[in-house]
Coordinates of C-alpha atoms and ligand atoms in Angstrom, one line a residue:
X1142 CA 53.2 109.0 30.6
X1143 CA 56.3 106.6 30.9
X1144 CA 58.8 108.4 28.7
X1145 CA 62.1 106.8 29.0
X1146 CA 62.7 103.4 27.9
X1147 CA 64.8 103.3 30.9
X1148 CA 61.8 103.6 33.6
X1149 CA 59.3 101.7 31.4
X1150 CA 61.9 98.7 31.7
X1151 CA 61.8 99.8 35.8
X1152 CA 58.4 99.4 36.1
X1153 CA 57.9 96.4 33.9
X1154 CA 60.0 94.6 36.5
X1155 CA 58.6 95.9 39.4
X1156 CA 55.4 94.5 38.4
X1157 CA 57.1 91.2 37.6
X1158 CA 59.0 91.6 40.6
X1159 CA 55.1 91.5 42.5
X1160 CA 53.2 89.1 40.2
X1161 CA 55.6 86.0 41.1
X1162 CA 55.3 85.6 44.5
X1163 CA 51.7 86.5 44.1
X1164 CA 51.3 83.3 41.6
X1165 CA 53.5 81.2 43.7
X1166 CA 51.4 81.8 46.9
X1167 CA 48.0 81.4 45.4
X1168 CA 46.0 80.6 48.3
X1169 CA 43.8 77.1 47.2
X1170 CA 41.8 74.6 50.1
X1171 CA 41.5 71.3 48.4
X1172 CA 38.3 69.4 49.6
X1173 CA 36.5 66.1 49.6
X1174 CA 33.2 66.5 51.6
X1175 CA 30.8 63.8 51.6
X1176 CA 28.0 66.5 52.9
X1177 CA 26.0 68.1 50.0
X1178 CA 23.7 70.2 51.6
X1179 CA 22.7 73.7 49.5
X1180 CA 23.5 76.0 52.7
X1181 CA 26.5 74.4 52.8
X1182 CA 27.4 76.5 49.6
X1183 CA 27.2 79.8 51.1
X1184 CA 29.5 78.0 53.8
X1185 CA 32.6 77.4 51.7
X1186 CA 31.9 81.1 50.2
X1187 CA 32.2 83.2 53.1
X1188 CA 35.5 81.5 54.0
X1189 CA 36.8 82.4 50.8
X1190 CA 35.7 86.0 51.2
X1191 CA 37.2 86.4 55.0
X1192 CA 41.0 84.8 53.9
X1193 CA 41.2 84.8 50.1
X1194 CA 41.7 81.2 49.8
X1195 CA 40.0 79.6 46.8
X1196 CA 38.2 76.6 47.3
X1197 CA 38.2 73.6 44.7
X1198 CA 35.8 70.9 45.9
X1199 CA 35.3 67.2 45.3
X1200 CA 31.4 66.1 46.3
X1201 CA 30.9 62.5 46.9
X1202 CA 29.5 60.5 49.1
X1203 CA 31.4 59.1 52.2
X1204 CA 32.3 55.9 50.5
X1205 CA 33.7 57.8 47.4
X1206 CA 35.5 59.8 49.8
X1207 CA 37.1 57.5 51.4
X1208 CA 37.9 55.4 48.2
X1209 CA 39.4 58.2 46.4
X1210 CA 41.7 58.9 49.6
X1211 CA 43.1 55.7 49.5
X1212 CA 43.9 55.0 45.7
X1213 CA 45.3 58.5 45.6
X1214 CA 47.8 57.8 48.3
X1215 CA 50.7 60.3 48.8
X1216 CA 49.2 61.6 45.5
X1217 CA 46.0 62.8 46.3
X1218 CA 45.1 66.4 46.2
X1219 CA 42.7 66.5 49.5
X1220 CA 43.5 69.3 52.2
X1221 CA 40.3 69.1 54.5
X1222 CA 37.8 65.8 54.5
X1223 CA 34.7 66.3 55.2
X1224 CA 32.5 62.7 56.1
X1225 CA 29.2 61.9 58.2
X1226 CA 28.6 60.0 61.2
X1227 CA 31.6 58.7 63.8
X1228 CA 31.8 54.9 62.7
X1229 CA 33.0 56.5 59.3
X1230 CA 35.1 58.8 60.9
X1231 CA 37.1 56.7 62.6
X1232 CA 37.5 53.5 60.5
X1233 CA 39.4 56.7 58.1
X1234 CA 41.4 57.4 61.1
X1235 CA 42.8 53.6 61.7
X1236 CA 42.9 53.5 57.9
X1237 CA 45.2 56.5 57.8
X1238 CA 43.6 58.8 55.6
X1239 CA 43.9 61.7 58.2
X1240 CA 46.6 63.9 60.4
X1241 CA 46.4 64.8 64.0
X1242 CA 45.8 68.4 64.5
X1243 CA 46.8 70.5 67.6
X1244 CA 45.1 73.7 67.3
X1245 CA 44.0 75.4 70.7
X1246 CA 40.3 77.5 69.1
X1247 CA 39.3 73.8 68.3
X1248 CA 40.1 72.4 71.3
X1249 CA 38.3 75.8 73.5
X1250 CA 35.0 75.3 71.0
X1251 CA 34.4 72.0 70.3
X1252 CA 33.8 69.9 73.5
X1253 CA 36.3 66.4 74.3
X1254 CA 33.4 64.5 73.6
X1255 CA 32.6 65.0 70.0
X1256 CA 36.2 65.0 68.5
X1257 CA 38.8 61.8 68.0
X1258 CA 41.0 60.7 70.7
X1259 CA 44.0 62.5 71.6
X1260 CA 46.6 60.4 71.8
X1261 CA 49.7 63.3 72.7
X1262 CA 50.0 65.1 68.6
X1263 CA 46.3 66.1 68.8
X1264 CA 42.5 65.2 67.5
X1265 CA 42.8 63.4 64.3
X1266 CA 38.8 64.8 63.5
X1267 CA 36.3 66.9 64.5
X1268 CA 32.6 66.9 64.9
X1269 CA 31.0 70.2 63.9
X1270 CA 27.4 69.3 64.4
X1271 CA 25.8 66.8 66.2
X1272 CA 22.7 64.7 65.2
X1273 CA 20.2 62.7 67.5
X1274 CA 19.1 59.1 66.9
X1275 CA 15.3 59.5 67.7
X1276 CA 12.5 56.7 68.4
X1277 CA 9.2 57.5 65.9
X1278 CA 6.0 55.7 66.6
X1279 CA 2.5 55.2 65.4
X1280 CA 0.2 57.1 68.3
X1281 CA -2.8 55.4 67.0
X1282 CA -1.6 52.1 68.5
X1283 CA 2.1 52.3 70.4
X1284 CA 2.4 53.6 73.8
X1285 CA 5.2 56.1 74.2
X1286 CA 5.9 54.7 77.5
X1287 CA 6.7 51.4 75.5
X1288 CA 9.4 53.2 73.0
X1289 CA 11.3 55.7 75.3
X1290 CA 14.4 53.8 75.8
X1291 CA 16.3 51.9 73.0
X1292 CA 16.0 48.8 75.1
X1293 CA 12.3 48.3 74.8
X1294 CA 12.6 48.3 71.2
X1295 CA 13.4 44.4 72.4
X1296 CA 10.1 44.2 74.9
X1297 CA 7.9 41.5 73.4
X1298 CA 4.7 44.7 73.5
X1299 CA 7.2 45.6 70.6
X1300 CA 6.5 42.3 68.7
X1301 CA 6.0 42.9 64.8
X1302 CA 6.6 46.3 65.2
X1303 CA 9.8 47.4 64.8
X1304 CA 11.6 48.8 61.8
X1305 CA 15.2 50.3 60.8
X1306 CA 17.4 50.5 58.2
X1307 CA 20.5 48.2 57.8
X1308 CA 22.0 47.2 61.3
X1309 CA 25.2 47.6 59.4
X1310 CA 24.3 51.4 58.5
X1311 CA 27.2 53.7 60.0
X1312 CA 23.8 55.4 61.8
X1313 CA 22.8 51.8 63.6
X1314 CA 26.3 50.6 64.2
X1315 CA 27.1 54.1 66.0
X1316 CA 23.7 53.5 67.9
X1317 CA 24.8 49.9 68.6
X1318 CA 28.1 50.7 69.9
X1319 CA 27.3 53.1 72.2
X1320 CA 24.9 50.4 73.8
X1321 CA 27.9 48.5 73.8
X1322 CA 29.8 50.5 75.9
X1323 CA 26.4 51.0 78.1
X1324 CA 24.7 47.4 78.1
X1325 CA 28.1 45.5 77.8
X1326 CA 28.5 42.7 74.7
X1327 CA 26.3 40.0 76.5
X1328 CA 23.4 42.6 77.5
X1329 CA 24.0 44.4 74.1
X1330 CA 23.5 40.8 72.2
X1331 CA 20.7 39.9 74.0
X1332 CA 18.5 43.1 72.8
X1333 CA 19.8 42.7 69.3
X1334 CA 18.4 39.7 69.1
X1335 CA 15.2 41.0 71.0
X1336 CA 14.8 43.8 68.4
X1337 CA 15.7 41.3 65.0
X1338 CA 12.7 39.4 66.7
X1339 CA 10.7 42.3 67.0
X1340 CA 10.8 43.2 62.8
X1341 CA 7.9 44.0 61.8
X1342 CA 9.9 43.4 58.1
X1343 CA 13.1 43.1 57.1
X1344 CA 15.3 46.0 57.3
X1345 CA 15.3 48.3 54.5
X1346 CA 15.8 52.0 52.8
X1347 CA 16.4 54.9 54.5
X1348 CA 15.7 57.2 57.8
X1349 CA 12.9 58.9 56.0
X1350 CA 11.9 55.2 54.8
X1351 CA 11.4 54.3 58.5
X1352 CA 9.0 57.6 58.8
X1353 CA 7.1 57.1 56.1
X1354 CA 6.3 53.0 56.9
X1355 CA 5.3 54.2 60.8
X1356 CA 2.9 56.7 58.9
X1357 CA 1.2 54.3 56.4
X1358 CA 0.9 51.6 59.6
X1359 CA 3.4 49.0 58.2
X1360 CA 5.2 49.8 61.1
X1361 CA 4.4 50.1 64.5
X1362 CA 7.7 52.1 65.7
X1363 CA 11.0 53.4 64.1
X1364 CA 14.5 54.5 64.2
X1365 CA 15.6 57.8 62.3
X1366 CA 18.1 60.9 62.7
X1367 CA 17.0 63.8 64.3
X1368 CA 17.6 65.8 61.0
X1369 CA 15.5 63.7 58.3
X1370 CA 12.4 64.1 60.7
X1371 CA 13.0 68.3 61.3
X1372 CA 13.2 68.0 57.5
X1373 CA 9.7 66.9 57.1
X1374 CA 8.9 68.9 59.8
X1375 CA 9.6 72.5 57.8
X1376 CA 9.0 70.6 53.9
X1377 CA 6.5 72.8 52.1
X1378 CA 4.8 69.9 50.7
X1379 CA 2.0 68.9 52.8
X1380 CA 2.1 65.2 52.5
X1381 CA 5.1 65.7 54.3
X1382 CA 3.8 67.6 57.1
X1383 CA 0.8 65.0 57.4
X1384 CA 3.5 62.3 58.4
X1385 CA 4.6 64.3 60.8
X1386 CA 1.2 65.0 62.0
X1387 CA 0.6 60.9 61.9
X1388 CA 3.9 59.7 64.1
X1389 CA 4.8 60.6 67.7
X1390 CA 8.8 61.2 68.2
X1391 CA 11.2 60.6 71.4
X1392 CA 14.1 61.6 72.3
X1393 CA 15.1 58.2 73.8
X1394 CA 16.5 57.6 77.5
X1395 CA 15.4 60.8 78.5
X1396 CA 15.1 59.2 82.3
X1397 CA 18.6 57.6 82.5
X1398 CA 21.7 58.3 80.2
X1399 CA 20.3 60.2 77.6
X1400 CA 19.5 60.0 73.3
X1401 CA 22.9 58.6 71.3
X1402 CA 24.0 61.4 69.2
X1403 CA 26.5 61.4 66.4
X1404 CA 28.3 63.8 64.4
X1405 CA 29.3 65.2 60.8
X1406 CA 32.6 66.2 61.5
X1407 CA 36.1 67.1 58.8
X1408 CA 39.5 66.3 59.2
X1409 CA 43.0 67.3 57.4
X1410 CA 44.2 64.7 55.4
X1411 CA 47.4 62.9 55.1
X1412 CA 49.0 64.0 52.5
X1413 CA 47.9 67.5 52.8
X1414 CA 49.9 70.0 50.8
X1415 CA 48.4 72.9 52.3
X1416 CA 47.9 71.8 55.6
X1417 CA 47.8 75.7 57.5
X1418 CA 44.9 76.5 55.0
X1419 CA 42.7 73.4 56.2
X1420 CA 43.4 73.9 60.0
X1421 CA 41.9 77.5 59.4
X1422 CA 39.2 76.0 57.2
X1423 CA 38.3 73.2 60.3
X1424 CA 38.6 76.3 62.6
X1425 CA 36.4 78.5 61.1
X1426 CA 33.5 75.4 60.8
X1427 CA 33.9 76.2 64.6
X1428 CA 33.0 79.8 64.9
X1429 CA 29.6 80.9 65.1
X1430 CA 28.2 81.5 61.5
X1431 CA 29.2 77.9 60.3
X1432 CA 27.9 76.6 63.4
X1433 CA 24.6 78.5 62.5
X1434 CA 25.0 77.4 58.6
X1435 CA 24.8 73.6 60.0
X1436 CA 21.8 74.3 62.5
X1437 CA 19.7 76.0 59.6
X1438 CA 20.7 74.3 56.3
X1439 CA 20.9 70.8 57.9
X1440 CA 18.8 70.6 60.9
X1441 CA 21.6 69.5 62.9
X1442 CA 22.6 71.3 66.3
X1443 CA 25.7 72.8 66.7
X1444 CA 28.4 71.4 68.4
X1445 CA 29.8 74.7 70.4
X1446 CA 27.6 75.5 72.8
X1447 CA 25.6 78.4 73.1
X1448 CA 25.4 78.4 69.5
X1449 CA 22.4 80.7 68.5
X1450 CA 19.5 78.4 66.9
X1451 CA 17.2 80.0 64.3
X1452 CA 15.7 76.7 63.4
X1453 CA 12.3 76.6 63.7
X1454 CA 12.1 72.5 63.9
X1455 CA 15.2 72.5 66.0
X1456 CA 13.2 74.2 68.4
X1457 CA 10.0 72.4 68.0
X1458 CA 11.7 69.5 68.8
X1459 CA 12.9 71.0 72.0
X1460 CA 16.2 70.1 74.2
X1461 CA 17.3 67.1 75.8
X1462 CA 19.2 65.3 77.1
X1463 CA 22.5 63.4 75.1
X1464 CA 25.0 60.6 76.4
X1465 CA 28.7 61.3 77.3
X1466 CA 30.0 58.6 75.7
X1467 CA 32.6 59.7 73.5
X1468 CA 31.9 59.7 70.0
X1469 CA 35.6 58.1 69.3
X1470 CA 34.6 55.0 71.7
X1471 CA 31.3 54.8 69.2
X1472 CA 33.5 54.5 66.5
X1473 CA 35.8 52.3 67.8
X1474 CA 33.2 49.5 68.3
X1475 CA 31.9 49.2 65.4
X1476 CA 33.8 45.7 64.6
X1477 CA 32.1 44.2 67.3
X1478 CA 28.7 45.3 66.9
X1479 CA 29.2 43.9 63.9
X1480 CA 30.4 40.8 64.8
X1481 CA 27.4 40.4 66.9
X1482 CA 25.1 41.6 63.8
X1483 CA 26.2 38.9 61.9
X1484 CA 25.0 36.2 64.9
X1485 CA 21.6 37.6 65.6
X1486 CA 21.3 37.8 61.6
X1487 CA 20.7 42.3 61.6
X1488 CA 21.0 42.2 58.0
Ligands
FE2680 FE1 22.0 61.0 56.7

């Protein structure tokens, strides 16, 4: 069709002319995410289909995250981290692994409370969805009215009862340090020491750990995340559904200041080389179909309000109500708590 050398040379560098700056603006979102949930999958697809940016992902856990971060230096690749829980989140903020971001649809969606401080240049994280620190019991021989508040996990009815995991587990020192900022250090000390005496062992394994030993009967009452118990709640094994079936489960504080909740939140990192990509990546895990992607593949609740919920066990469990504190100031005193671990001997 082409018949003159002359036009076939034309057209060759036309289309050389529009495959450079095609290569040179390849549009890639670097990630470390420390969340590894399947849903999560169709997550990082749909953004890639809406902007044409291509998404290469590292998946570790949060302490790989971080570790990678900081050996990589100037170096590393990351664009968006992704980590779990606000004690981890932060101590990556005073490390310096993150940048502040200034972006006015994160600021509309995602409420004051459940993103870093702003200190003038913008948040340094976000939350995106929100988890519960819930109270589990055996209703064969614990009273609810003895476990509804964090602070009767300390009553001496409690004695021998009590399990959790680690106190140094981001989970309990988030939990602890938001007692902090309610109870004070003294107050905070005193039921630390009143739960340690309460052990019905010594703390060990997991959230769902905690579930399970309230189930068998080696423990009398339990701490776990909101999300490992809707997980039971909607397993399809049965077994699973029996210790549901077995344990009674409180949102704690219900009468005064309200459950501790945490978040899973992301962050642009600090060496960032494509840092507009990642502030539209951490925007869109604010609009309404990532929000529902975290409600439904993770059992956790959205962190913009009014976000639809088409979890079943999310709405079994019902709503509540949550503390104000902010999740920063959770974050933030996490070297105390465990200061004061390390005195009542929380292992
Ligand atoms: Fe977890």
């Amino acid at each position: 069709m082409i018949r003159s050398p002359l036009s076939r040379l034309a057209l060759f560098a036309l289309a050389a002319a529009l495959a450079a700056p095609v290569l040179a603006q390849e549009k890639v979102l670097n990630i470390y995410s420390a969340r590894h949930y399947q849903t999560d999958e169709a997550l990082y697809g749909d953004f890639t289909k809406a902007t044409g940016i291509r998404i290469n992902r590292v998946d570790t856990d949060d302490a790989g995250v971080v570790n990678r971060l900081k050996s990589e230096g100037a170096a590393s690749p990351a664009d968006v981290v992704l980590l779990v829980d606000a004690a981890r989140l932060w101590r990556a903020e005073v490390d310096g692994l993150f940048q502040p971001v200034r972006s006015k649809v994160l600021e509309e969606r995602i409420p004051a409370q459940f993103r870093s401080r702003d200190e003038g240049q913008g948040s340094a994280w976000f939350g995106f969805s929100t988890r519960a620190r819930m109270i589990v019991y055996d209703k064969s021989r614990v009273k609810a009215s003895d476990v509804d508040q964090y602070e009767k996990l300390a009553l001496p009815v409690n004695k021998g009862l009590v399990c959790t995991r680690s106190g140094s587990h981001p989970y309990n020192l988030s939990l602890f340090g938001a007692m902090l900022e309610h109870l004070g250090p003294q107050k905070t000390e005193a039921w630390l020491q009143g739960v340690v005496a309460n052990m019905a062992r010594a703390p060990k394994g997991g959230d769902t750990d905690q579930i399970r030993a309230v189930a068998s009967g080696e423990c009398g009452v339990a701490l776990t995340n909101s999300y490992y118990f809707a997980r039971l709640m909607r397993s399809k094994k049965p077994e699973d559904r029996d210790l549901v079936e077995k344990v009674g489960v409180i949102f704690p504080n219900q009468a005064d200041r309200g459950t501790h909740v945490n978040v899973a939140g992301a962050a642009v990192a600090r060496h960032a080389k494509h840092r507009e990509a990642a502030v539209q990546f951490l925007e869109y895990l604010s609009g309404a179909q990532a929000q529902e992607y975290f409600a439904n593949g993770n059992n956790e609740w959205p962190v913009v309000p009014d976000t639809a919920l088409g979890n079943p066990a999310l709405k079994a469990l019902g709503s509540f109500k949550s503390e104000t504190v902010p999740i920063s100031v959770v974050g933030m005193n996490q070297t105390r708590v465990q200061q004061i671990l390390d005195r009542v001997g929380y292992k």
